Amino acid sequence: MFACCAFAVFLLNQLLFPFVSIFRRVTGRMPETLSASALWQPGAPPSPAVRSSRWRPAFGLVLAAEIFMLGGAIAVAALATGYGSDAQAQSRFIPDDLPFCGENRGNAK
Amino acid sequence: MTSFAMRLDGLVRSEVKRVKGPVTVARQRRTASVYAAMVALGLYPLVDGLSPALVSAGLGLWLPGAGFLAVGGWAALLFPLTLFVFLFSLVAWFWAGMVIAPVIIWLGSALLASGMAGDTTWSGAPWLAAASVAGIAFAFQRRTARQRADGRAKAVARTGFLPTSLAEVRAQTAETPDPATREMGPEELAALRYLLDRALQPIEEWGGFDVIDQFQPAALRYQLNHMGFALGVAQGAYLPSFHGYIGLAQRNLIDKYLLKKVWGYWVYESCWGKLNFTNWDPADRDNIMLTGWLGMHVGQYMLNSGDKRYLEPGSLTFRLNKKTAYVHDFTTIVGSVKSNYDSAEFGLFACEPNWIYPICNHYGMGALAVEDAVCGTGNVARYLPGWFDMTEQEFTDESGSIIGLRSQHTGLPVPFPVGEAGYAPFQNCFAPESAKELWAIARKEIAPAIHAGPDGKPRITLPGAGLDTGNYKSGHTTAFAAIMMGAAEFGDTAIVEAAKNSLDADCGREVKDGVLRYTKGSNDANVYAALAQLMRTGDFRRSFAEGPPKSCLTGPVLEEANYPDVLVARAFSDGTGLELVLHPGRENGDQQIGLASLQPGARYQVTGATLSEVTASAQGTATLSVSLNGRTEVTLTAA
């Protein structure tokens, strides 16, 4: 309530809830209930669980999608505008035995 | 500026749908226009029979990934996948102000679909895309209509209980603790030690903090600010005449805040949220989650300690690297809040790029209030009327509640779980009458959750698994602590007791080596619990708006004591003498304490120490030896 953007956390929780539930059921892993930061005492090293990787897969997914979309979009835009490609002669292989008259007219592929 | 009661009355009497604020209307209209233009642009290739690539790109403008429907075949499966990824990109937008994330997904998928298009398009694609748009719009419309109806019903219920509840709140807040007799008990001292253990470690060390990400509620900056608030309350309420380690702890937190590790998130948010690759000054545009919070934090320290060092230019310098530093002090930090308010179209301004959170703007107004108290500025008188007007116009829903979050770019509201209980203590710092109304609402809506526990004691039971915003794990520690904190501020002892019992029963209470902690809660949740434990009626407001009695800032002070050997439960001066209550932190025995701000050369009578009389040095200092044996009173009076 007092932190700025808890809604993002809330939303992420809702999105990931089904997957997390299935994962827990399949693996039998329950969420850790003790907080390493709360248990810390002076003189002890920083709590071992200070870095959480819980959200990394989700952010990895977003990042991968972003890169894929951006890369794909740039590639498509480049192709559409012809940017970066030299002018090349276009040629087609046309079989020698394909006549260009009569009933076969217009069937060349 | 209207009261909550008047606002509710207006909402209940209104027969028409709630009118949105003019800025919100303008932004939503602009958003709708942009979307309509995208739909029209997307329709054009379809109507004009242009190439499949352009048709696919066009459909992709209707909805993220809809262009893949036009590609047809297996590619159509990319449509739901893109929608799913788009949801995640929205989360990234929330999470870190990454404005470009949804834009890339939406437009990128449209372009990608056009690249994948073959010679033909699937004929059903436009219909399915249109049906998807209509379905999503219908679902949102239904949800909004239901929320509006629920909100109006809530407003009616609130008008029924508000007058009585408000009268009760006014009565219970009328009595405030006598500052001359405040003393921490064992429970408060144990809570304070949780904070001191963390704040007194070297600046570069982070033992006992949650280090997860620096964007969201678990970020170090919020842990530091909340620790500062709790220590500031302890200083102002119980220890106004103690400098020593309570002051050092608060300054350490501020020093930690200035490390790039804490504020460096703004470099990223400036780049991907504002496309600003050159100026990463964290106290320039937006970022009220830094300026508002740090302004409150630093101002509170100066107000309660009398130490004005952060008014010095450069005292709050954010160093990026050897070449670049953003030079600030308390005045420029609060100045950033003011300049942003001066140009804020919504009246309130953003945290992350685009996202306006009224709760953070409460911190912002709190920063203005504490500057008034420290420097005698007239910020609140100047800014509050407009701030309230705009909050009411642009950020109020059908129930009279403050809308938790609004997108600055689109004008769209987003549900965000901050209730009246969350706003009330902060609003109490600058608008106490309005804050009482908020709490009058909150307490009645919390009341149904209070019942007798298995031990017969009152407790609160909240639905679901809860969410600890300090480590993103499940649990109700944050919620119980926040309720307790709000109730303490408004003298609601019954709710304080119920929340405390719930914390103790559900959240892994442990007292080890004299330190109280809740082992199932994050550091931030524990800090909030400690703050709540320390607070009594009006303490939060006083620590930001009034400060301790002036006699404490001019009279003798306890300047030195060893932590944790000497725990200071009370330090109060009437301007000439000094009253201390000390406890041994480890074991009974003799300890040295240092005094300062004495009259140079003056003689003082002492009780509770090995000497019965002491003479101040030419610098106004003296050292006493005290034999600590449990609770030990030490007094100093001018001879």
Short mmCIF file of N, CA and C in Angstrom, two decimals, chain A residues 1-9 11-13 15-16 19 32-35 37-42 46-47 50-52 54-55 58-59 61-62 65-66 68-70 72-73 76, chain B residues 85 88 94 101 104-105 111-112 114 197-198 207-211 216-217 222 226 293 351-352 357 360 363 414-416 418 422 467 472 478 482 513 517 519-521 523-524 526 528:
data_model
loop_
_atom_site.label_atom_id
_atom_site.label_comp_id
_atom_site.label_asym_id
_atom_site.label_seq_id
_atom_site.Cartn_x
_atom_site.Cartn_y
_atom_site.Cartn_z
N MET A 1 0.81 -1.20 0.00
CA MET A 1 0.00 0.00 0.00
C MET A 1 0.85 1.25 0.00
N PHE A 2 2.02 1.16 0.65
CA PHE A 2 2.82 2.38 0.73
C PHE A 2 3.86 2.41 -0.36
N ALA A 3 4.04 1.32 -1.03
CA ALA A 3 5.06 1.34 -2.07
C ALA A 3 4.42 1.78 -3.38
N CYS A 4 5.31 2.30 -4.19
CA CYS A 4 4.78 3.01 -5.34
C CYS A 4 3.98 2.16 -6.30
N CYS A 5 4.47 1.04 -6.68
CA CYS A 5 3.88 0.36 -7.83
C CYS A 5 3.49 -1.07 -7.51
N ALA A 6 2.87 -1.28 -6.40
CA ALA A 6 2.54 -2.65 -6.02
C ALA A 6 1.58 -3.30 -7.00
N PHE A 7 0.88 -2.46 -7.77
CA PHE A 7 -0.05 -3.04 -8.71
C PHE A 7 0.66 -3.91 -9.73
N ALA A 8 1.84 -3.49 -10.11
CA ALA A 8 2.60 -4.29 -11.07
C ALA A 8 2.88 -5.67 -10.48
N VAL A 9 3.23 -5.69 -9.21
CA VAL A 9 3.49 -6.95 -8.54
C VAL A 9 2.22 -7.77 -8.49
N LEU A 11 -0.37 -7.59 -10.44
CA LEU A 11 -0.73 -8.05 -11.78
C LEU A 11 0.13 -9.24 -12.18
N LEU A 12 1.41 -9.12 -11.89
CA LEU A 12 2.32 -10.21 -12.23
C LEU A 12 1.95 -11.47 -11.46
N ASN A 13 1.59 -11.27 -10.19
CA ASN A 13 1.16 -12.41 -9.39
C ASN A 13 -0.03 -13.10 -10.02
N LEU A 15 -1.00 -13.00 -13.12
CA LEU A 15 -0.66 -13.62 -14.40
C LEU A 15 0.07 -14.95 -14.19
N LEU A 16 0.95 -14.95 -13.21
CA LEU A 16 1.79 -16.13 -13.02
C LEU A 16 1.17 -17.16 -12.09
N PHE A 19 0.57 -20.79 -13.27
CA PHE A 19 1.81 -21.51 -13.54
C PHE A 19 2.55 -21.85 -12.24
N GLU A 32 8.90 -20.40 0.45
CA GLU A 32 9.67 -20.27 1.68
C GLU A 32 8.97 -19.27 2.59
N THR A 33 8.84 -19.59 3.84
CA THR A 33 8.09 -18.71 4.72
C THR A 33 8.99 -17.82 5.57
N LEU A 34 10.24 -18.20 5.76
CA LEU A 34 11.12 -17.39 6.60
C LEU A 34 11.88 -16.37 5.75
N SER A 35 11.96 -15.18 6.28
CA SER A 35 12.62 -14.10 5.54
C SER A 35 14.07 -13.99 5.99
N SER A 37 16.19 -11.70 5.25
CA SER A 37 16.57 -10.34 5.65
C SER A 37 16.12 -10.05 7.08
N ALA A 38 14.94 -10.55 7.45
CA ALA A 38 14.46 -10.31 8.82
C ALA A 38 15.31 -11.06 9.84
N LEU A 39 15.83 -12.21 9.45
CA LEU A 39 16.61 -13.02 10.38
C LEU A 39 18.05 -12.53 10.54
N TRP A 40 18.48 -11.63 9.69
CA TRP A 40 19.87 -11.16 9.72
C TRP A 40 20.22 -10.53 11.06
N GLN A 41 21.45 -10.74 11.50
CA GLN A 41 21.94 -10.11 12.73
C GLN A 41 23.28 -9.44 12.44
N PRO A 42 23.61 -8.38 13.18
CA PRO A 42 24.88 -7.68 12.95
C PRO A 42 26.05 -8.66 13.01
N PRO A 46 25.58 -10.59 4.61
CA PRO A 46 24.25 -10.26 4.08
C PRO A 46 23.47 -11.53 3.82
N SER A 47 22.17 -11.46 4.07
CA SER A 47 21.32 -12.64 3.98
C SER A 47 21.53 -13.36 2.64
N VAL A 50 19.26 -12.73 -0.53
CA VAL A 50 18.95 -11.34 -0.84
C VAL A 50 18.57 -11.14 -2.29
N ARG A 51 19.09 -11.98 -3.16
CA ARG A 51 18.74 -11.81 -4.57
C ARG A 51 17.72 -12.87 -4.97
N SER A 52 16.62 -12.43 -5.46
CA SER A 52 15.59 -13.37 -5.86
C SER A 52 15.58 -13.51 -7.38
N ARG A 54 13.03 -15.13 -8.80
CA ARG A 54 11.67 -15.59 -9.06
C ARG A 54 11.11 -15.01 -10.35
N TRP A 55 11.42 -13.73 -10.59
CA TRP A 55 10.77 -13.06 -11.71
C TRP A 55 11.62 -13.07 -12.97
N ALA A 58 10.01 -14.50 -16.14
CA ALA A 58 8.99 -13.62 -16.72
C ALA A 58 9.65 -12.47 -17.47
N PHE A 59 10.66 -11.89 -16.85
CA PHE A 59 11.29 -10.75 -17.51
C PHE A 59 12.15 -11.20 -18.69
N LEU A 61 11.23 -13.55 -20.61
CA LEU A 61 10.23 -13.71 -21.67
C LEU A 61 9.92 -12.37 -22.33
N VAL A 62 9.68 -11.36 -21.51
CA VAL A 62 9.37 -10.04 -22.05
C VAL A 62 10.55 -9.52 -22.88
N ALA A 65 10.85 -11.36 -26.08
CA ALA A 65 9.80 -10.96 -27.01
C ALA A 65 10.08 -9.57 -27.57
N GLU A 66 10.54 -8.67 -26.69
CA GLU A 66 10.85 -7.31 -27.14
C GLU A 66 11.93 -7.33 -28.22
N PHE A 68 12.85 -9.86 -30.06
CA PHE A 68 12.36 -10.56 -31.25
C PHE A 68 11.49 -9.62 -32.09
N MET A 69 10.56 -8.93 -31.40
CA MET A 69 9.63 -8.04 -32.12
C MET A 69 10.40 -6.89 -32.76
N LEU A 70 11.31 -6.34 -31.98
CA LEU A 70 12.06 -5.19 -32.49
C LEU A 70 12.93 -5.61 -33.67
N GLY A 72 12.57 -8.29 -35.56
CA GLY A 72 11.71 -8.67 -36.68
C GLY A 72 11.16 -7.46 -37.40
N ALA A 73 10.72 -6.49 -36.60
CA ALA A 73 10.14 -5.29 -37.19
C ALA A 73 11.17 -4.53 -38.02
N VAL A 76 11.78 -6.49 -41.22
CA VAL A 76 10.67 -6.34 -42.18
C VAL A 76 10.70 -4.95 -42.80
N VAL B 85 2.09 -11.83 -24.38
CA VAL B 85 3.35 -11.08 -24.23
C VAL B 85 3.06 -9.60 -24.05
N PHE B 88 2.49 -8.85 -20.55
CA PHE B 88 3.75 -8.74 -19.84
C PHE B 88 4.45 -7.41 -20.12
N PHE B 94 4.46 -0.85 -16.18
CA PHE B 94 4.21 -0.53 -14.76
C PHE B 94 5.50 -0.64 -13.96
N ALA B 101 8.03 -0.58 -24.12
CA ALA B 101 7.77 -2.02 -24.18
C ALA B 101 6.47 -2.36 -24.92
N ILE B 104 6.63 -1.40 -28.67
CA ILE B 104 7.42 -2.32 -29.49
C ILE B 104 6.63 -3.58 -29.80
N ILE B 105 5.97 -4.13 -28.79
CA ILE B 105 5.22 -5.37 -29.00
C ILE B 105 4.08 -5.15 -30.00
N LEU B 111 4.33 -5.28 -37.84
CA LEU B 111 5.33 -5.32 -38.92
C LEU B 111 5.78 -6.75 -39.20
N LEU B 112 5.93 -7.52 -38.12
CA LEU B 112 6.36 -8.90 -38.27
C LEU B 112 5.32 -9.70 -39.06
N SER B 114 3.29 -8.56 -41.24
CA SER B 114 3.33 -8.17 -42.65
C SER B 114 4.49 -8.88 -43.36
N ASP B 197 20.21 -1.89 14.17
CA ASP B 197 21.17 -2.91 13.71
C ASP B 197 21.49 -2.73 12.23
N ARG B 198 20.48 -2.40 11.46
CA ARG B 198 20.66 -2.26 10.00
C ARG B 198 21.25 -0.90 9.63
N GLY B 207 23.44 -5.74 4.95
CA GLY B 207 22.94 -6.85 5.74
C GLY B 207 21.55 -6.52 6.28
N GLY B 208 20.63 -7.49 6.15
CA GLY B 208 19.28 -7.29 6.67
C GLY B 208 18.36 -6.52 5.75
N PHE B 209 18.83 -6.19 4.55
CA PHE B 209 17.97 -5.54 3.55
C PHE B 209 17.58 -6.59 2.51
N ASP B 210 16.46 -6.38 1.87
CA ASP B 210 16.09 -7.20 0.72
C ASP B 210 16.62 -6.50 -0.52
N VAL B 211 17.52 -7.17 -1.23
CA VAL B 211 18.06 -6.59 -2.46
C VAL B 211 17.52 -7.43 -3.63
N GLN B 216 10.63 -1.44 -8.05
CA GLN B 216 9.32 -1.63 -7.45
C GLN B 216 9.35 -1.59 -5.93
N PRO B 217 8.25 -1.98 -5.27
CA PRO B 217 8.16 -1.73 -3.82
C PRO B 217 9.25 -2.35 -2.97
N TYR B 222 12.88 2.45 -0.80
CA TYR B 222 11.71 2.45 0.07
C TYR B 222 12.04 1.91 1.46
N HIS B 226 11.53 4.23 4.74
CA HIS B 226 10.69 3.79 5.85
C HIS B 226 11.49 3.64 7.14
N TRP B 293 9.66 11.24 -1.38
CA TRP B 293 9.99 10.37 -0.26
C TRP B 293 11.27 10.84 0.44
N CYS B 351 5.56 9.22 -10.91
CA CYS B 351 6.70 8.50 -10.34
C CYS B 351 7.55 8.05 -11.52
N GLU B 352 7.27 6.81 -11.97
CA GLU B 352 7.88 6.35 -13.21
C GLU B 352 7.30 7.18 -14.34
N TYR B 357 0.82 8.29 -9.24
CA TYR B 357 0.32 7.62 -8.04
C TYR B 357 -0.03 8.67 -6.99
N CYS B 360 2.14 8.48 -3.79
CA CYS B 360 3.46 9.12 -3.83
C CYS B 360 3.32 10.64 -3.77
N TYR B 363 3.34 11.72 -0.34
CA TYR B 363 4.71 11.90 0.15
C TYR B 363 5.25 13.25 -0.34
N VAL B 414 -6.07 2.85 -13.39
CA VAL B 414 -5.67 1.46 -13.20
C VAL B 414 -5.89 1.14 -11.73
N PRO B 415 -6.51 -0.01 -11.44
CA PRO B 415 -6.73 -0.34 -10.02
C PRO B 415 -5.40 -0.50 -9.29
N PHE B 416 -5.32 0.08 -8.13
CA PHE B 416 -4.09 0.01 -7.34
C PHE B 416 -4.49 -0.03 -5.87
N VAL B 418 -4.46 0.89 -2.79
CA VAL B 418 -4.21 1.81 -1.67
C VAL B 418 -5.56 2.30 -1.19
N GLY B 422 -4.29 3.72 3.98
CA GLY B 422 -2.94 4.01 3.51
C GLY B 422 -2.68 5.49 3.36
N LEU B 467 0.03 -10.23 0.22
CA LEU B 467 1.23 -9.95 -0.57
C LEU B 467 2.16 -9.06 0.25
N TYR B 472 7.78 -9.51 -2.40
CA TYR B 472 6.89 -10.12 -3.41
C TYR B 472 6.47 -11.53 -3.04
N THR B 478 2.86 -6.94 5.89
CA THR B 478 2.78 -5.54 5.45
C THR B 478 1.41 -4.96 5.79
N ALA B 482 0.66 -1.97 8.36
CA ALA B 482 0.13 -0.70 7.86
C ALA B 482 -1.16 -0.32 8.58
N ASP B 513 18.08 -11.79 21.23
CA ASP B 513 19.11 -10.82 21.62
C ASP B 513 18.54 -9.41 21.72
N ARG B 517 11.53 -9.11 15.73
CA ARG B 517 11.40 -9.25 14.28
C ARG B 517 10.24 -10.18 13.97
N THR B 519 9.64 -13.01 11.45
CA THR B 519 10.49 -13.80 10.56
C THR B 519 9.83 -14.17 9.23
N LYS B 520 8.51 -13.98 9.14
CA LYS B 520 7.85 -14.28 7.87
C LYS B 520 7.70 -13.04 6.99
N GLY B 521 8.15 -11.90 7.50
CA GLY B 521 7.97 -10.66 6.75
C GLY B 521 9.27 -10.19 6.12
N ASN B 523 12.08 -7.25 5.00
CA ASN B 523 12.66 -6.16 5.79
C ASN B 523 11.72 -4.97 5.83
N ASP B 524 11.15 -4.61 4.69
CA ASP B 524 10.28 -3.44 4.64
C ASP B 524 9.05 -3.62 5.54
N ASN B 526 8.91 -5.51 8.19
CA ASN B 526 9.40 -5.41 9.57
C ASN B 526 9.62 -3.96 9.97
N TYR B 528 8.04 -1.38 8.79
CA TYR B 528 6.73 -0.77 9.01
C TYR B 528 6.13 -1.21 10.35
#
